[in-house]
Amino acid sequence: MRSNAHPHQSAYEICKANNSPRGNPLRTAGSTPRPTPRRPSRRAPGLPSALPTTSSSRIEDVASAHDAGRPAACTARAGDVRIPAVPRFFQFYTPHDDELTVSLLRCAHESGSTTSMQRTDTWQLGWRHVDVATSNRDLNRGSGADLGLSDPFFRARLRGKGIDPAEQPEKATAMWMDSIWHGRAWSWDKAVRALSAAVVCLAQQEGHAVGNIAQADQTC
């Protein structure tokens, strides 16, 4: 991944360099690590939620907290049905790795996500330089790659590169970052084909009869 403003540095290198107060005069309180994962907020009853690809908790763990939140609240309030059952959104920055794409969408689907928001707009982390200078950068500290580290396909990719997440968390999260913001822009055709392939795969696993990918493209 290369940035126009920094053509000889990857997005990870840019963020890493800007991570110190000396190298980053715009650093704010928002750039400190999150002290807690996303699970506690998901226990709040009736609260719609969106889980991003760079979550600091696994999809399954967030889903479990979400599942436990509403029944516990209803019980505490003597079965108050006014606490709604709400949708769960999966904010998905789509990898160019098709196996990883299908695997992550399958996990989100099986964990109760009702809507996938396919993100194909920010093709490179570091493209928005003000965001890089002022925002939270957990990935540079070995945090925020939990979705990848719990995925069998991504773990296989790590093993292929000789990276042990337990011993090399920063390298593992850097690879996860590069799997999401990968320096290759999405064409509309590629974006539709990737989503169609994932939908077809999930439908087949559910036992539904579906057409081939070309037919799925035409439908989309």
XYZ file of N, CA and C in Angstrom:
660
model
N 0.844 -1.179 0.000
C 0.000 0.000 0.000
C 0.876 1.223 0.000
N 0.592 2.181 -0.885
C 1.346 3.411 -0.947
C 0.387 4.589 -0.941
N 0.783 5.649 -0.283
C -0.022 6.849 -0.218
C 0.523 7.867 -1.207
N -0.349 8.670 -1.812
C 0.106 9.691 -2.740
C 1.018 10.701 -2.073
N 0.694 11.053 -0.827
C 1.499 12.039 -0.121
C 2.810 11.450 0.371
N 2.848 10.142 0.569
C 4.044 9.453 1.053
C 4.293 8.243 0.165
N 4.766 8.457 -1.077
C 4.818 7.352 -2.042
C 5.775 6.235 -1.680
N 6.697 6.471 -0.751
C 7.673 5.439 -0.411
C 7.381 4.776 0.931
N 6.225 5.055 1.499
C 5.849 4.446 2.767
C 4.512 3.746 2.623
N 4.382 2.608 3.298
C 3.085 1.949 3.334
C 2.194 2.688 4.316
N 0.877 2.411 4.245
C -0.064 3.039 5.174
C 0.285 2.675 6.606
N 0.704 1.425 6.823
C 1.078 1.012 8.178
C 2.270 1.816 8.674
N 3.267 2.036 7.811
C 4.462 2.783 8.192
C 4.129 4.236 8.511
N 3.202 4.837 7.728
C 2.793 6.214 7.971
C 2.139 6.341 9.338
N 1.191 5.434 9.616
C 0.494 5.470 10.904
C 1.459 5.248 12.055
N 2.399 4.315 11.858
C 3.354 4.004 12.905
C 4.232 5.207 13.207
N 4.668 5.906 12.150
C 5.511 7.084 12.332
C 4.759 8.209 13.026
N 3.474 8.327 12.746
C 2.666 9.392 13.339
C 2.153 9.045 14.725
N 2.535 7.912 15.242
C 1.961 7.442 16.488
C 2.580 8.076 17.726
N 3.698 8.771 17.580
C 4.330 9.424 18.719
C 3.938 10.890 18.754
N 3.838 11.515 19.949
C 3.465 12.922 20.039
C 4.432 13.821 19.260
N 5.733 13.477 19.235
C 6.703 14.309 18.542
C 6.450 14.291 17.040
N 6.152 13.128 16.508
C 5.939 13.016 15.074
C 4.518 13.350 14.653
N 3.647 13.621 15.619
C 2.241 13.830 15.293
C 1.689 14.979 16.125
N 1.860 16.247 15.661
C 1.410 17.388 16.452
C -0.095 17.462 16.601
N -0.833 16.714 15.763
C -2.288 16.758 15.832
C -2.863 15.668 16.710
N -2.003 14.917 17.387
C -2.496 13.806 18.194
C -3.442 14.301 19.275
N -4.541 13.599 19.456
C -5.555 13.994 20.426
C -5.829 12.857 21.381
N -6.714 13.131 22.344
C -7.080 12.069 23.293
C -7.727 10.901 22.581
N -8.303 11.155 21.412
C -8.942 10.080 20.667
C -7.984 9.063 20.114
N -6.676 9.362 20.170
C -5.706 8.438 19.602
C -5.150 7.468 20.627
N -5.695 7.489 21.846
C -5.254 6.532 22.852
C -5.977 5.215 22.656
N -5.395 4.099 23.099
C -6.050 2.799 22.891
C -7.387 2.719 23.609
N -8.331 1.968 23.037
C -9.591 1.739 23.722
C -9.339 0.900 24.963
N -9.792 1.352 26.141
C -9.518 0.594 27.364
C -10.335 -0.683 27.471
N -11.488 -0.744 26.803
C -12.348 -1.920 26.909
C -12.794 -2.341 25.523
N -13.101 -3.619 25.323
C -13.587 -4.081 24.033
C -15.028 -3.680 23.804
N -15.583 -4.151 22.689
C -16.911 -3.730 22.270
C -18.028 -4.510 22.956
N -17.695 -5.546 23.678
C -18.747 -6.402 24.207
C -19.663 -5.732 25.233
N -19.143 -4.932 26.215
C -20.060 -4.362 27.209
C -21.179 -3.536 26.600
N -20.875 -2.730 25.572
C -21.927 -1.897 24.984
C -22.984 -2.740 24.293
N -22.621 -3.936 23.837
C -23.589 -4.781 23.145
C -24.586 -5.414 24.127
N -24.286 -5.346 25.412
C -25.226 -5.894 26.388
C -26.376 -4.926 26.652
N -26.246 -3.680 26.187
C -27.312 -2.706 26.402
C -28.540 -3.120 25.601
N -29.680 -3.290 26.239
C -30.867 -3.789 25.536
C -31.429 -2.761 24.568
N -31.902 -3.240 23.419
C -32.561 -2.373 22.459
C -31.628 -1.433 21.728
N -30.331 -1.710 21.736
C -29.360 -0.816 21.113
C -28.858 -1.426 19.807
N -29.243 -0.845 18.658
C -28.691 -1.348 17.395
C -27.180 -1.204 17.390
N -26.502 -2.101 16.709
C -25.052 -2.056 16.726
C -24.489 -2.417 15.361
N -23.292 -1.888 15.104
C -22.559 -2.226 13.887
C -21.169 -2.675 14.288
N -20.794 -3.865 13.880
C -19.485 -4.420 14.215
C -18.565 -4.258 13.009
N -17.472 -3.504 13.150
C -16.586 -3.287 12.006
C -15.572 -4.406 11.829
N -14.955 -4.427 10.687
C -13.939 -5.433 10.399
C -12.748 -5.309 11.342
N -12.485 -4.103 11.830
C -11.356 -3.894 12.747
C -11.822 -3.918 14.198
N -12.672 -4.863 14.527
C -13.166 -4.970 15.894
C -12.084 -5.493 16.832
N -12.158 -5.062 18.085
C -11.257 -5.576 19.110
C -11.847 -6.784 19.827
N -12.969 -7.289 19.339
C -13.582 -8.512 19.868
C -14.036 -9.388 18.722
N -14.083 -10.694 18.955
C -14.532 -11.625 17.921
C -16.022 -11.448 17.646
N -16.437 -11.796 16.441
C -17.847 -11.712 16.074
C -18.693 -12.536 17.037
N -18.241 -13.745 17.341
C -19.012 -14.645 18.200
C -19.172 -14.081 19.605
N -18.116 -13.441 20.138
C -18.181 -12.899 21.494
C -19.155 -11.722 21.574
N -19.107 -10.858 20.565
C -20.036 -9.725 20.534
C -21.474 -10.221 20.393
N -21.670 -11.250 19.555
C -23.018 -11.813 19.378
C -23.532 -12.398 20.683
N -22.671 -13.087 21.423
C -23.096 -13.678 22.697
C -23.521 -12.602 23.687
N -22.756 -11.506 23.736
C -23.119 -10.403 24.624
C -24.438 -9.778 24.195
N -24.618 -9.666 22.888
C -25.859 -9.104 22.347
C -27.044 -9.999 22.703
N -26.853 -11.302 22.543
C -27.934 -12.251 22.838
C -28.322 -12.231 24.312
N -27.324 -12.010 25.173
C -27.594 -12.048 26.607
C -28.226 -10.754 27.114
N -27.995 -9.662 26.409
C -28.419 -8.363 26.917
C -29.919 -8.185 27.033
N -30.664 -8.467 25.951
C -32.105 -8.217 25.964
C -32.854 -9.142 26.923
N -32.614 -10.485 26.896
C -33.340 -11.338 27.851
C -33.081 -10.947 29.300
N -31.834 -10.604 29.607
C -31.523 -10.227 30.989
C -32.276 -8.958 31.375
N -32.341 -8.010 30.444
C -33.057 -6.769 30.740
C -34.551 -7.008 30.864
N -35.093 -7.855 29.996
C -36.533 -8.167 30.068
C -36.874 -8.838 31.388
N -36.004 -9.736 31.829
C -36.231 -10.417 33.109
C -36.180 -9.417 34.259
N -35.209 -8.515 34.199
C -35.065 -7.527 35.270
C -36.258 -6.578 35.317
N -36.885 -6.379 34.163
C -38.028 -5.463 34.104
C -39.352 -6.231 34.013
N -39.356 -7.432 34.513
C -40.572 -8.258 34.544
C -41.167 -8.447 33.161
N -40.285 -8.816 32.212
C -40.765 -9.140 30.874
C -41.224 -7.954 30.064
N -40.576 -6.834 30.216
C -40.940 -5.618 29.487
C -40.716 -5.807 27.990
N -41.802 -5.971 27.223
C -41.679 -6.223 25.784
C -41.342 -4.953 25.015
N -41.310 -3.807 25.698
C -40.973 -2.574 25.000
C -39.480 -2.500 24.660
N -38.691 -3.393 25.237
C -37.285 -3.458 24.878
C -37.210 -4.182 23.535
N -36.891 -3.485 22.463
C -37.018 -4.095 21.124
C -35.893 -5.068 20.816
N -36.203 -6.003 19.950
C -35.166 -6.820 19.337
C -34.663 -6.035 18.133
N -33.384 -5.723 18.105
C -32.874 -4.775 17.116
C -31.967 -5.469 16.091
N -31.793 -4.848 14.928
C -30.914 -5.438 13.912
C -29.454 -5.328 14.315
N -28.663 -6.223 13.766
C -27.217 -6.186 13.966
C -26.558 -5.981 12.604
N -25.733 -4.983 12.516
C -25.073 -4.661 11.258
C -23.619 -5.123 11.300
N -23.152 -5.645 10.183
C -21.747 -6.011 10.038
C -21.118 -5.026 9.061
N -20.247 -4.151 9.566
C -19.582 -3.126 8.751
C -18.333 -3.759 8.136
N -18.454 -4.156 6.899
C -17.493 -5.069 6.296
C -16.637 -4.394 5.228
N -15.361 -4.213 5.548
C -14.394 -3.797 4.529
C -13.943 -5.069 3.813
N -14.331 -5.181 2.576
C -14.209 -6.448 1.864
C -12.778 -6.712 1.415
N -12.183 -7.833 1.825
C -10.846 -8.196 1.336
C -10.900 -8.616 -0.133
N -9.764 -8.585 -0.797
C -9.698 -9.149 -2.146
C -9.513 -10.663 -2.107
N -9.300 -11.196 -0.934
C -9.195 -12.639 -0.727
C -10.608 -13.207 -0.641
N -11.061 -13.899 -1.684
C -12.447 -14.355 -1.743
C -12.783 -15.360 -0.640
N -11.837 -16.260 -0.332
C -12.094 -17.233 0.740
C -12.291 -16.530 2.074
N -11.474 -15.521 2.337
C -11.599 -14.774 3.580
C -12.903 -13.990 3.607
N -13.298 -13.434 2.474
C -14.564 -12.707 2.382
C -15.736 -13.598 2.765
N -15.805 -14.784 2.153
C -16.904 -15.703 2.427
C -16.867 -16.170 3.876
N -15.675 -16.439 4.391
C -15.549 -16.940 5.756
C -16.050 -15.916 6.772
N -15.679 -14.652 6.594
C -16.100 -13.615 7.531
C -17.609 -13.369 7.452
N -18.142 -13.341 6.221
C -19.582 -13.147 6.071
C -20.361 -14.322 6.653
N -19.843 -15.537 6.490
C -20.502 -16.704 7.062
C -20.549 -16.597 8.582
N -19.422 -16.200 9.179
C -19.375 -16.079 10.633
C -20.349 -15.011 11.122
N -20.406 -13.877 10.424
C -21.335 -12.815 10.815
C -22.778 -13.285 10.684
N -23.070 -13.996 9.602
C -24.431 -14.513 9.370
C -24.826 -15.508 10.457
N -23.925 -16.432 10.762
C -24.230 -17.457 11.759
C -24.318 -16.877 13.167
N -23.706 -15.710 13.371
C -23.736 -15.076 14.688
C -24.900 -14.106 14.849
N -25.766 -14.047 13.845
C -26.991 -13.264 13.989
C -26.996 -11.903 13.332
N -25.960 -11.555 12.569
C -25.990 -10.275 11.861
C -27.091 -10.318 10.810
N -27.891 -9.266 10.777
C -29.014 -9.230 9.847
C -28.720 -8.422 8.591
N -27.706 -7.580 8.643
C -27.379 -6.717 7.504
C -25.869 -6.578 7.397
N -25.365 -6.694 6.187
C -23.946 -6.455 5.944
C -23.794 -5.155 5.170
N -23.028 -4.239 5.721
C -22.726 -2.984 5.038
C -21.377 -3.150 4.352
N -21.396 -3.355 3.044
C -20.161 -3.574 2.302
C -19.448 -2.244 2.095
N -18.248 -2.135 2.623
C -17.482 -0.900 2.506
C -16.403 -1.085 1.447
N -16.470 -0.307 0.398
C -15.454 -0.376 -0.651
C -14.917 1.014 -0.975
N -15.192 1.979 -0.099
C -14.847 3.358 -0.420
C -13.406 3.714 -0.060
N -12.980 3.400 1.161
C -11.633 3.755 1.582
C -10.704 2.600 1.256
N -10.055 2.678 0.119
C -9.289 1.536 -0.358
C -7.908 1.459 0.279
N -7.502 2.487 1.019
C -6.176 2.456 1.639
C -6.213 3.221 2.945
N -5.809 2.581 4.023
C -5.678 3.280 5.291
C -4.486 4.231 5.171
N -4.709 5.495 5.417
C -3.680 6.496 5.170
C -4.065 7.426 4.037
N -5.108 7.068 3.315
C -5.603 7.923 2.231
C -6.182 9.209 2.815
N -6.835 9.115 3.953
C -7.376 10.298 4.619
C -6.383 10.716 5.697
N -5.524 11.651 5.379
C -4.378 11.925 6.236
C -4.752 12.619 7.547
N -5.807 13.440 7.528
C -6.239 14.060 8.772
C -6.743 12.992 9.734
N -7.472 11.996 9.208
C -7.932 10.898 10.062
C -6.763 10.148 10.671
N -5.741 9.909 9.869
C -4.569 9.201 10.363
C -3.904 9.990 11.486
N -3.887 11.319 11.348
C -3.201 12.161 12.319
C -3.956 12.301 13.630
N -5.279 12.154 13.592
C -6.067 12.475 14.783
C -6.830 11.313 15.386
N -6.906 10.182 14.713
C -7.840 9.157 15.163
C -7.160 8.022 15.908
N -8.016 7.126 16.396
C -7.544 5.954 17.124
C -6.828 5.003 16.174
N -5.681 4.472 16.583
C -4.917 3.578 15.723
C -4.537 2.319 16.507
N -5.528 1.592 16.936
C -5.287 0.384 17.714
C -4.451 -0.632 16.952
N -4.623 -0.684 15.632
C -3.905 -1.684 14.850
C -2.396 -1.546 14.991
N -1.923 -0.343 15.225
C -0.480 -0.149 15.389
C 0.037 -0.684 16.707
N -0.878 -1.021 17.611
C -0.481 -1.508 18.935
C -0.817 -2.986 19.110
N -1.095 -3.653 17.995
C -1.395 -5.078 18.084
C -2.810 -5.362 18.522
N -3.733 -4.403 18.330
C -5.123 -4.585 18.731
C -6.020 -4.249 17.553
N -7.186 -4.895 17.490
C -8.152 -4.583 16.448
C -8.189 -5.578 15.315
N -7.470 -6.689 15.464
C -7.451 -7.709 14.410
C -8.147 -8.990 14.856
N -9.013 -8.880 15.851
C -9.602 -10.089 16.435
C -10.450 -10.889 15.447
N -11.106 -10.203 14.510
C -11.889 -10.935 13.522
C -10.990 -11.801 12.661
N -9.835 -11.271 12.290
C -8.903 -12.046 11.487
C -8.231 -13.148 12.272
N -7.836 -12.842 13.507
C -7.100 -13.817 14.311
C -7.967 -15.007 14.711
N -9.292 -14.844 14.648
C -10.188 -15.961 14.957
C -10.687 -16.653 13.697
N -10.243 -16.185 12.528
C -10.703 -16.770 11.266
C -9.698 -17.797 10.760
N -10.142 -19.014 10.434
C -9.210 -20.069 10.020
C -8.445 -19.732 8.739
N -9.071 -19.041 7.807
C -8.388 -18.715 6.558
C -7.293 -17.679 6.787
N -7.586 -16.668 7.602
C -6.560 -15.658 7.858
C -5.421 -16.240 8.685
N -5.742 -17.106 9.638
C -4.682 -17.736 10.421
C -3.786 -18.588 9.522
N -4.380 -19.212 8.514
C -3.569 -19.971 7.555
C -2.648 -19.043 6.778
N -3.152 -17.843 6.440
C -2.310 -16.871 5.734
C -1.140 -16.439 6.624
N -1.409 -16.262 7.909
C -0.351 -15.887 8.845
C 0.720 -16.975 8.928
N 0.261 -18.225 9.029
C 1.226 -19.326 9.101
C 2.075 -19.381 7.840
N 1.456 -19.097 6.697
C 2.202 -19.096 5.447
C 3.279 -18.039 5.409
N 3.087 -16.959 6.163
C 4.083 -15.891 6.239
C 5.042 -16.069 7.419
N 4.831 -17.150 8.189
C 5.694 -17.389 9.344
C 5.455 -16.429 10.490
N 4.217 -15.927 10.633
C 3.892 -14.957 11.681
C 3.088 -15.645 12.778
N 3.574 -15.533 14.008
C 2.873 -16.067 15.174
C 2.190 -14.897 15.885
N 0.848 -14.825 15.869
C 0.163 -13.688 16.490
C 0.494 -13.509 17.964
N 0.735 -14.597 18.667
C 1.038 -14.495 20.096
C 2.391 -13.841 20.332
N 3.344 -14.128 19.453
C 4.695 -13.601 19.608
C 4.929 -12.331 18.795
N 4.136 -12.129 17.737
C 4.346 -10.989 16.838
C 3.008 -10.291 16.570
N 2.377 -9.742 17.626
C 1.045 -9.148 17.440
C 1.033 -7.974 16.470
N 2.086 -7.168 16.455
C 2.088 -6.017 15.557
C 2.189 -6.460 14.099
N 2.983 -7.484 13.824
C 3.075 -7.991 12.457
C 1.761 -8.621 12.027
N 1.094 -9.299 12.956
C -0.189 -9.923 12.637
C -1.244 -8.864 12.320
N -1.298 -7.804 13.147
C -2.287 -6.762 12.886
C -1.922 -5.948 11.651
N -0.627 -5.804 11.370
C -0.224 -5.117 10.133
C -0.699 -5.901 8.913
N -0.604 -7.223 8.982
C -1.072 -8.051 7.869
C -2.591 -7.975 7.750
N -3.289 -7.917 8.891
C -4.740 -7.767 8.853
C -5.115 -6.417 8.238
N -4.386 -5.363 8.630
C -4.628 -4.051 8.046
C -4.469 -4.095 6.526
N -3.414 -4.762 6.083
C -3.163 -4.843 4.648
C -4.153 -5.763 3.942
N -4.854 -6.615 4.702
C -5.894 -7.449 4.101
C -7.175 -6.652 3.870
N -7.331 -5.555 4.632
C -8.538 -4.741 4.545
C -8.291 -3.517 3.667
N -7.293 -2.722 4.055
C -6.917 -1.551 3.253
C -5.685 -1.965 2.457
N -5.915 -2.461 1.284
C -4.936 -3.274 0.579
C -4.279 -2.569 -0.591
N -4.553 -1.269 -0.777
C -3.881 -0.541 -1.831
C -4.394 -0.816 -3.230
N -5.512 -1.553 -3.343
C -6.099 -1.833 -4.654
C -7.553 -1.393 -4.638
N -7.869 -0.440 -5.476
C -9.232 0.074 -5.509
C -10.180 -0.985 -6.055
N -11.422 -0.936 -5.578
C -12.456 -1.848 -6.054
C -13.147 -1.246 -7.265
N -13.278 -2.010 -8.325
C -14.154 -1.615 -9.425
C -15.573 -2.030 -9.055
N -16.568 -1.429 -9.696
C -17.952 -1.821 -9.422
C -18.163 -3.283 -9.773
N -17.567 -3.708 -10.906
C -17.739 -5.092 -11.329
C -17.176 -6.056 -10.293
N -15.974 -5.763 -9.788
C -15.349 -6.638 -8.802
C -16.135 -6.634 -7.486
N -16.634 -5.467 -7.085
C -17.389 -5.385 -5.840
C -18.665 -6.217 -5.920
N -19.367 -6.122 -7.064
C -20.609 -6.885 -7.230
C -20.317 -8.379 -7.283
N -19.246 -8.767 -7.978
C -18.912 -10.185 -8.084
C -18.529 -10.762 -6.726
N -17.760 -9.996 -5.934
C -17.360 -10.485 -4.612
C -18.562 -10.697 -3.718
N -19.478 -9.726 -3.714
C -20.664 -9.851 -2.881
C -21.568 -10.970 -3.388
N -21.704 -11.077 -4.719
C -22.541 -12.125 -5.294
C -22.006 -13.510 -4.943
N -20.676 -13.663 -5.030
C -20.070 -14.951 -4.707
C -20.329 -15.329 -3.253
N -20.231 -14.339 -2.362
C -20.472 -14.604 -0.951
C -21.926 -14.979 -0.707
N -22.838 -14.261 -1.345
C -24.266 -14.547 -1.173
C -24.596 -15.942 -1.684
N -24.052 -16.296 -2.852
C -24.306 -17.620 -3.422
C -23.782 -18.711 -2.496
N -22.578 -18.501 -1.974
C -21.974 -19.501 -1.088
C -22.810 -19.683 0.173
N -23.225 -18.581 0.777
C -24.032 -18.667 1.985
C -25.377 -19.327 1.705
N -25.980 -18.988 0.560
C -27.274 -19.578 0.217
C -27.152 -21.084 0.018
N -26.062 -21.517 -0.631
C -25.852 -22.944 -0.844
C -25.679 -23.680 0.478
N -24.971 -23.045 1.411
C -24.772 -23.679 2.706
C -26.078 -23.782 3.491
N -27.002 -22.864 3.213
C -28.310 -22.915 3.860
C -29.251 -23.899 3.164
N -28.783 -24.484 2.039
C -29.597 -25.459 1.337
C -30.542 -24.865 0.321
N -30.305 -23.601 -0.081
C -31.171 -22.974 -1.065
C -30.620 -23.212 -2.470
N -31.502 -23.359 -3.429
C -31.090 -23.506 -4.816
C -30.772 -22.127 -5.383
N -29.578 -21.972 -5.944
C -29.168 -20.681 -6.505
C -28.540 -20.902 -7.857
N -28.492 -19.822 -8.640
C -27.833 -19.878 -9.935
C -26.341 -19.705 -9.777
N -25.652 -19.580 -10.908
C -24.212 -19.384 -10.854
C -23.884 -17.921 -10.608
N -22.597 -17.615 -10.558
C -22.178 -16.253 -10.223
C -22.612 -15.270 -11.298
N -22.557 -15.662 -12.561
C -22.963 -14.756 -13.637
C -24.430 -14.361 -13.470
N -25.266 -15.339 -13.114
C -26.671 -15.025 -12.891
C -26.850 -14.115 -11.686
N -26.042 -14.337 -10.672
C -26.106 -13.480 -9.491
C -25.713 -12.053 -9.858
N -24.710 -11.905 -10.746
C -24.305 -10.576 -11.185
C -25.467 -9.861 -11.868
N -26.185 -10.581 -12.708
C -27.290 -9.970 -13.433
C -28.403 -9.554 -12.476
N -28.601 -10.353 -11.464
C -29.618 -10.005 -10.469
C -29.252 -8.725 -9.740
N -27.954 -8.608 -9.393
C -27.501 -7.409 -8.697
C -27.450 -6.234 -9.653
